Coordinates of C-alpha atoms in Angstrom, one line a residue:
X9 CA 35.6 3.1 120.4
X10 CA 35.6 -0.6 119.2
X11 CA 35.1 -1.5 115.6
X12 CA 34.1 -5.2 115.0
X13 CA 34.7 -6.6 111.7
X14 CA 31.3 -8.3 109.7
X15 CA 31.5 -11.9 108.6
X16 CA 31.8 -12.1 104.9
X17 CA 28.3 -13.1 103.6
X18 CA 27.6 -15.9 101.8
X19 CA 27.4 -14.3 97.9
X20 CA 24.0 -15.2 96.9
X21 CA 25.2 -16.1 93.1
X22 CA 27.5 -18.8 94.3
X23 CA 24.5 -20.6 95.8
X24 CA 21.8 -20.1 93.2
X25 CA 24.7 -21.7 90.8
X26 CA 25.1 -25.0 92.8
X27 CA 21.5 -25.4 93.0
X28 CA 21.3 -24.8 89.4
X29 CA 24.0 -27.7 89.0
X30 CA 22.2 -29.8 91.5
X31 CA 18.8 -29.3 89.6
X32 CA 20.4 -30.1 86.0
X33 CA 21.7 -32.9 87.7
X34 CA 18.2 -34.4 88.8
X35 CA 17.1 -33.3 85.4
X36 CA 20.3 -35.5 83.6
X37 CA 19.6 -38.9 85.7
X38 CA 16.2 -38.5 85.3
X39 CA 17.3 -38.8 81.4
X40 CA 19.8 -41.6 81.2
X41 CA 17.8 -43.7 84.0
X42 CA 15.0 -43.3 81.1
X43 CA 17.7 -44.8 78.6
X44 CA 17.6 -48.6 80.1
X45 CA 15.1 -50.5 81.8
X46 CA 18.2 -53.0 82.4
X47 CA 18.4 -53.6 86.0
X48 CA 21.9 -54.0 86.6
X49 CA 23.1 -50.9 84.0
X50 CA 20.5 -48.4 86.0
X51 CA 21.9 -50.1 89.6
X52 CA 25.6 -49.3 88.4
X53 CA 24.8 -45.5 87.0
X54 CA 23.0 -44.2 90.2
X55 CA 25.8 -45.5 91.8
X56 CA 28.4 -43.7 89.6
X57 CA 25.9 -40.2 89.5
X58 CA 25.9 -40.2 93.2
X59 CA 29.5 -41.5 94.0
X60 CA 30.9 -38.4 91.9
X61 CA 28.5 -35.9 93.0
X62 CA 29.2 -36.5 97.1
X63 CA 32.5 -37.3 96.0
X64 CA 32.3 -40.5 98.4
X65 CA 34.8 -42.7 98.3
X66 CA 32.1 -45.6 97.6
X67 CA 28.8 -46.5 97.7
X68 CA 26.0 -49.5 97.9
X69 CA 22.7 -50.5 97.2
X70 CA 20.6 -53.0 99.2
X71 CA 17.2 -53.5 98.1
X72 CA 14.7 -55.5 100.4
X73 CA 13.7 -59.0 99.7
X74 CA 10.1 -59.0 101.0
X75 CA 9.9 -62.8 101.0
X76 CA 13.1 -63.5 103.1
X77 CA 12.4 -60.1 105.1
X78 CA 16.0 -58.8 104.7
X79 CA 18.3 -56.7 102.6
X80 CA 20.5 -57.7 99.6
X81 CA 23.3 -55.8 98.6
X82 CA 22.6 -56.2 94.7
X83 CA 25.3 -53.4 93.6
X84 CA 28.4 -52.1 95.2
X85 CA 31.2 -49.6 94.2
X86 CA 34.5 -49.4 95.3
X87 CA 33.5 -51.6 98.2
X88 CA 34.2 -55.4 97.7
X89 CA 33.2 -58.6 98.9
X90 CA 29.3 -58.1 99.7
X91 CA 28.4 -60.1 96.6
X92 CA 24.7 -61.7 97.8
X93 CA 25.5 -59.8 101.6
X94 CA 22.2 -59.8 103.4
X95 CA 21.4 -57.8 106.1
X96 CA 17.9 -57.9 108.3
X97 CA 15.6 -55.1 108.1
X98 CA 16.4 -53.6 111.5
X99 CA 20.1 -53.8 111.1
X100 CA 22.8 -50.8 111.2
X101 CA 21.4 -47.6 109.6
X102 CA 20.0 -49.1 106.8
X103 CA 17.6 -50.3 109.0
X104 CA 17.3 -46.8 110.8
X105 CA 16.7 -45.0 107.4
X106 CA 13.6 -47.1 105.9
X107 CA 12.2 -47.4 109.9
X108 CA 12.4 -43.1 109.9
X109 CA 11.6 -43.0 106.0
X110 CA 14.7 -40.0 105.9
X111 CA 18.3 -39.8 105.1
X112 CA 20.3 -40.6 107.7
X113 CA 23.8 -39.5 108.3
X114 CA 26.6 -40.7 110.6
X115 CA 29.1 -38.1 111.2
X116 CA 32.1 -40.4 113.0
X117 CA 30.6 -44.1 113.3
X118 CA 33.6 -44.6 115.8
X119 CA 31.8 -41.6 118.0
X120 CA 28.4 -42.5 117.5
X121 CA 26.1 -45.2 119.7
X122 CA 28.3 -48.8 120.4
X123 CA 25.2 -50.3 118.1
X124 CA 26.4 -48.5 114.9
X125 CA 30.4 -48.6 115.8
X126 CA 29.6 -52.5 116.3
X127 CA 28.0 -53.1 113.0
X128 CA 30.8 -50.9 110.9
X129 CA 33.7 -52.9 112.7
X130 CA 31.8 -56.2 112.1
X131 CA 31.4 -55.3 108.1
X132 CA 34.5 -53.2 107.7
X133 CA 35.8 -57.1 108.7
X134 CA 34.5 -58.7 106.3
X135 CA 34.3 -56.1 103.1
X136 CA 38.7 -55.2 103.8
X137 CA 37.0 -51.7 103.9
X138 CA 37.3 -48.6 106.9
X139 CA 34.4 -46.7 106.9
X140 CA 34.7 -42.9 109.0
X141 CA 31.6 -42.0 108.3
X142 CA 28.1 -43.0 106.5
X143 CA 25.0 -41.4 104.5
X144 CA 21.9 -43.9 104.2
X145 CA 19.0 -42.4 102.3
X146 CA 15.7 -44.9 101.8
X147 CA 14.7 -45.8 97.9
X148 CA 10.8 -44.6 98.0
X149 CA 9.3 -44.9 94.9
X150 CA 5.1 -44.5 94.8
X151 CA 5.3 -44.4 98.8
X152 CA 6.8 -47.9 98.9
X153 CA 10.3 -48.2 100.6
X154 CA 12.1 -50.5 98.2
X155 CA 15.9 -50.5 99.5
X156 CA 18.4 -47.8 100.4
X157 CA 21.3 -45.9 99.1
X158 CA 24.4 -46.6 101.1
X159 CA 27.3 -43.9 101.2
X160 CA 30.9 -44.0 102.9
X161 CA 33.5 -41.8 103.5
X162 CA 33.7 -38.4 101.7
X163 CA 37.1 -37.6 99.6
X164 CA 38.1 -34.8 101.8
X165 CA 40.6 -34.8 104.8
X166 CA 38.8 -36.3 107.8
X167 CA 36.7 -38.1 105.1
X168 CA 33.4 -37.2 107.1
X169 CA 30.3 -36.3 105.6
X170 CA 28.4 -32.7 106.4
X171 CA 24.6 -31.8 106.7
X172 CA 24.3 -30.6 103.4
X173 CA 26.0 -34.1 102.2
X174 CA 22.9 -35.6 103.6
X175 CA 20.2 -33.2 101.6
X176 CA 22.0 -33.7 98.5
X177 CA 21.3 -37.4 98.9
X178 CA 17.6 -37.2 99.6
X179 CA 17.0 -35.3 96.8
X180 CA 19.4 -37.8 94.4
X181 CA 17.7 -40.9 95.9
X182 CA 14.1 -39.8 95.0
X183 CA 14.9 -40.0 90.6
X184 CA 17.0 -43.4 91.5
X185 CA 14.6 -45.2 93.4
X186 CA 12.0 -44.2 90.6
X187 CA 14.3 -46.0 87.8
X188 CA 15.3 -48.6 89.7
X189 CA 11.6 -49.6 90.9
X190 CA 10.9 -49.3 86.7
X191 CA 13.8 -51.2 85.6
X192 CA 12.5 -53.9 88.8
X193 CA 9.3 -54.5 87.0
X194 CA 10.5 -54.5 83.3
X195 CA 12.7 -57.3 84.6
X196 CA 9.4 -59.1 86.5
X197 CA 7.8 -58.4 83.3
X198 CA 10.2 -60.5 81.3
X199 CA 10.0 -63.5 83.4
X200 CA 6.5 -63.6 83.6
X201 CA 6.5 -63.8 80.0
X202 CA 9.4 -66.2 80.1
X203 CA 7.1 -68.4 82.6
X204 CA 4.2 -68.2 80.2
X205 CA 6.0 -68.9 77.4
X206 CA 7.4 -71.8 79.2
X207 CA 4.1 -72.9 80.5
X208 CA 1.8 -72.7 77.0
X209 CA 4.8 -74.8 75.3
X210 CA 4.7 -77.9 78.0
X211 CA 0.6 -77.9 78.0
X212 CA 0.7 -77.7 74.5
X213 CA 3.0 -80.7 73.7
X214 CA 1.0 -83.0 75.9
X215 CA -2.5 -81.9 74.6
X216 CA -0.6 -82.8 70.9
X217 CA 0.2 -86.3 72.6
X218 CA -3.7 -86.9 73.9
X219 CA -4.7 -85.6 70.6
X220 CA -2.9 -87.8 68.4
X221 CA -3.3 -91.2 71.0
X222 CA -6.8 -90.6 70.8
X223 CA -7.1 -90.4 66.8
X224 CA -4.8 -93.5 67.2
X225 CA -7.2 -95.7 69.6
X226 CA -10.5 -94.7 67.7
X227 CA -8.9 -96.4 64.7
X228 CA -7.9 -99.2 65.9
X229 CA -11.3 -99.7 67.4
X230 CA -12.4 -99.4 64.4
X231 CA -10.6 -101.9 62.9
X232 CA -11.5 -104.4 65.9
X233 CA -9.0 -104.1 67.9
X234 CA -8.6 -104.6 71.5
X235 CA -6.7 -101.9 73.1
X236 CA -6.1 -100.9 77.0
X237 CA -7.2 -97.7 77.1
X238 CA -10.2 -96.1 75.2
X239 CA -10.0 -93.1 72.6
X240 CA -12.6 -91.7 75.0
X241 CA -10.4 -91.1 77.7
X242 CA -7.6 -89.7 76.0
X243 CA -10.2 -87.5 74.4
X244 CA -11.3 -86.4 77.8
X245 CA -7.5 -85.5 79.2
X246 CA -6.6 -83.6 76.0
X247 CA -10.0 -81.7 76.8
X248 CA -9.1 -81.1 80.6
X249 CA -5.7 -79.6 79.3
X250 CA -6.8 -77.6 77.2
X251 CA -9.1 -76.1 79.6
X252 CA -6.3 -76.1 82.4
X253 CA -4.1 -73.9 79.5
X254 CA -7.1 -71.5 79.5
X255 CA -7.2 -71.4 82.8
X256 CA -3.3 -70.8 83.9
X257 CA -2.8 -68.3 80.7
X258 CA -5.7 -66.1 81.9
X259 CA -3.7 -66.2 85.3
X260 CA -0.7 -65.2 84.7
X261 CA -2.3 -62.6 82.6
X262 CA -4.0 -61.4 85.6
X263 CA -1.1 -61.1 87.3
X264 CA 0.8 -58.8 85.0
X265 CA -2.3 -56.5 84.9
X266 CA -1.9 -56.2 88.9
X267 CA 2.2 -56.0 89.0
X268 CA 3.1 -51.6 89.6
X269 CA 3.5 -49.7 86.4
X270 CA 4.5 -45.9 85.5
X271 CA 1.4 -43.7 86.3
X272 CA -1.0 -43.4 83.0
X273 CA -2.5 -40.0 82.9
X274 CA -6.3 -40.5 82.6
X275 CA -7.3 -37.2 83.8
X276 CA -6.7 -33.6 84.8
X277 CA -7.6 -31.0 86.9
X278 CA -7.1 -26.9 86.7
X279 CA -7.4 -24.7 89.1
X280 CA -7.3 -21.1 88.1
X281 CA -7.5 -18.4 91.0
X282 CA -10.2 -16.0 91.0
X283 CA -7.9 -13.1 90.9
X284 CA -6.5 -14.3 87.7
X285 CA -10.1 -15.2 86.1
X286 CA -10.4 -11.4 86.9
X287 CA -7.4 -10.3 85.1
X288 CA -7.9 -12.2 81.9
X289 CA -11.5 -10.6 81.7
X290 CA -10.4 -7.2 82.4
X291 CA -12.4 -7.1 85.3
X292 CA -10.8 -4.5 87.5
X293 CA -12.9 -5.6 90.4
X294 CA -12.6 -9.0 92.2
X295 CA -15.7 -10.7 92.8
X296 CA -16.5 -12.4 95.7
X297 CA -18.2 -15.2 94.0
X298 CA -15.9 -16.5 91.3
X299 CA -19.4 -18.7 90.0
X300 CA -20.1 -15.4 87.8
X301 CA -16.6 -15.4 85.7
X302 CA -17.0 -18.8 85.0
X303 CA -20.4 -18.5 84.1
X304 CA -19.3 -15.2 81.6
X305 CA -16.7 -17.7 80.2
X306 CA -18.6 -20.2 79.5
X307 CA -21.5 -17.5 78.2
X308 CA -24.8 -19.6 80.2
X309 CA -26.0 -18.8 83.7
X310 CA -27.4 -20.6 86.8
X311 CA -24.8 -23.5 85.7
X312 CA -23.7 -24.4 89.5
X313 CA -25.1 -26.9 91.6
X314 CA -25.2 -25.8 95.3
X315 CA -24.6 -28.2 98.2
X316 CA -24.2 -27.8 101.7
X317 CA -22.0 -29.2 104.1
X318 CA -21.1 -28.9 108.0
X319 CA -18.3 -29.5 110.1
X320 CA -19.9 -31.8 113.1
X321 CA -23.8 -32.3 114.1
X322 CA -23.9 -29.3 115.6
X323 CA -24.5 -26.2 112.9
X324 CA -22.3 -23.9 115.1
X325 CA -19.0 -25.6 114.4
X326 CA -18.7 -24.1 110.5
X327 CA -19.2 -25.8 107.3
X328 CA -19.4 -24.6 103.7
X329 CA -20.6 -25.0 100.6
X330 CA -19.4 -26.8 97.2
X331 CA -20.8 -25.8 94.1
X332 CA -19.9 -28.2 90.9
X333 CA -20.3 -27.3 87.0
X334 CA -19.7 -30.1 84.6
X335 CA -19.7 -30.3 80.5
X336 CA -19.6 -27.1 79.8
X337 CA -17.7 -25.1 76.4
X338 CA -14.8 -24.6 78.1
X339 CA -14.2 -26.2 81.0
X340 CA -15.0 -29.9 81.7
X341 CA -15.4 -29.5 85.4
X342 CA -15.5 -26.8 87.4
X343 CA -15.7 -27.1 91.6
X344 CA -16.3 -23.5 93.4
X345 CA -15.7 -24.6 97.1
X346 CA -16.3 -21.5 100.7
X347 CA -15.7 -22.9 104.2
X348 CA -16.1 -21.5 107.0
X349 CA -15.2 -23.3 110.0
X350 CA -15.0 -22.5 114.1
X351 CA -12.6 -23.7 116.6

């Protein structure tokens, strides 16, 4: 008789624990990204958050320059000498992670395609750096890719990154690309104000000038003078910038009404399950039409109305029917939806 020795499982506290850690460590950037809108402070801390947490040996952030269509390294760690480095959009695994929108990993770059061995040799040249191996995870805030997260070499023994390396990033990369997208527009915010400021002070000096060389020349044509220009004309410029001020302030305030901002809540929407609508009204028995608990809630009846819908032309392919209840007591709105569909 043979006996075969199990493998030791993996205890299932040790792993709720490090998800627990991983989640109060979401919950903790989330917090001190929320602390500055300062570009540069929130760059440096992702960096620092994630650095320790991978235990990398150092880390970069290139954020994509729309106009020039490239990356620019605007924060490194640990890694020198890529001060203003730009990169093009398809380049290395950068390009790779914002092309596939996931986290990419490189497990040996001197084992993976001649491509990615090429373009670590060629910037391990230049940054006095030796990079073993690589995580790249896109910065996607509100479904726009706006740079990536660059990883190299774990602290361990072979200094390569595992699987779970490359998770952990994803989910790190999702609160850092949030803050940093924020702290991007707090920063676009203050120019623009810096260039309105700037603009409203230069118009207004020169419609002061007009002003006062008009008041000038109507008074000495008053006192029968001959002068080379008329008050009329300067009247008439100091006019046209004053308009032109109008003009360019309601501009620029346009354009800070267009720029991204944080999400304003506006609205909501509940949707309670009929089985629960049943439990709260101590109705042992689930209806089939969850119209009549709303309807005992909101204590009126015949409150829906009915409209029909169909999947194609033809009758036989399935449909459904939507049934909506607005203003009541309770509720605000109220959508019963059945579908029924074939094929």
């Amino acid at each position: 008789m043979i006996f075969f020795k199990s493998k030791k499982p993996i205890e299932p506290e040790k792993e709720v624990s490090q998800v627990n850690v991983d989640l109060e460590l979401v919950t903790k950037m989330n917090q001190d990204f929320a602390l500055s809108l300062d570009l540069n402070d929130t760059l440096m801390n992702a960096l620092r958050v994630i650095i320790a947490r991978l235990n990398a040996q150092a880390a970069n952030i290139f954020l994509i320059n729309e106009e020039k269509k490239k990356f620019e390294c605007i924060a490194s760690l640990h890694q020198d000498y890529l001060d203003e480095y730009e990169l093009d959009l398809k380049d290395g695994v950068m390009g790779k992670a914002v092309q596939q929108r996931k986290c990419i990993r490189v497990g040996n770059v001197r084992k993976d395609v001649r491509e990615i061995a090429e373009f670590y040799f060629d910037l391990d040249n230049k940054t006095n750096f030796t990079t073993y191996s690589v995580l790249c995870s896109p910065l996607i805030a509100a479904n726009e890719c706006i740079g990536v997260i660059h990883c190299l070499n774990k602290k361990t023994e072979d200094k390569l990154f595992i699987e779970d390396d490359r998770k952990l990033l994803e989910t790190l990369s999702a609160p850092a690309a949030l803050a940093i997208r924020n702290a991007k527009m707090a920063k676009e915010m203050v120019e623009k104000n810096k260039i309105q400021k700037e603009v409203e002070e230069r118009l207004k000096k020169e419609i002061r000038y007009w002003d006062n060389r008009a008041a000038v020349l109507k008074e000495e044509e008053k006192a029968g003078k001959k002068t080379k220009a008329s008050w009329q004309n300067a009247e008439r410029r100091a006019g046209e910038l004053t308009e032109r001020l109008q003009r360019r302030l309601e501009q620029l305030n346009d354009e800070k009404q267009i720029s991204a901002s944080p999400p304003s809540i506006v609205g909501g929407l509940v949707i309670v399950p009929a089985g629960l609508l049943a439990i709260k009204s101590n109705d042992k028995t689930l209806s089939q039409d969850s119209r009549k608990e709303i309807e005992i809630i909101e204590s009126r009846k015949k409150i829906f109305k009915k409209k029909r819908w169909f999947r194609g032309k033809k009758k036989k392919e399935g449909g459904g029917e939507f049934r909506i209840f607005e203003n009541g007591k309770v509720f605000d709105k109220v959508g019963v939806n059945f579908s029924e569909v074939y094929g």
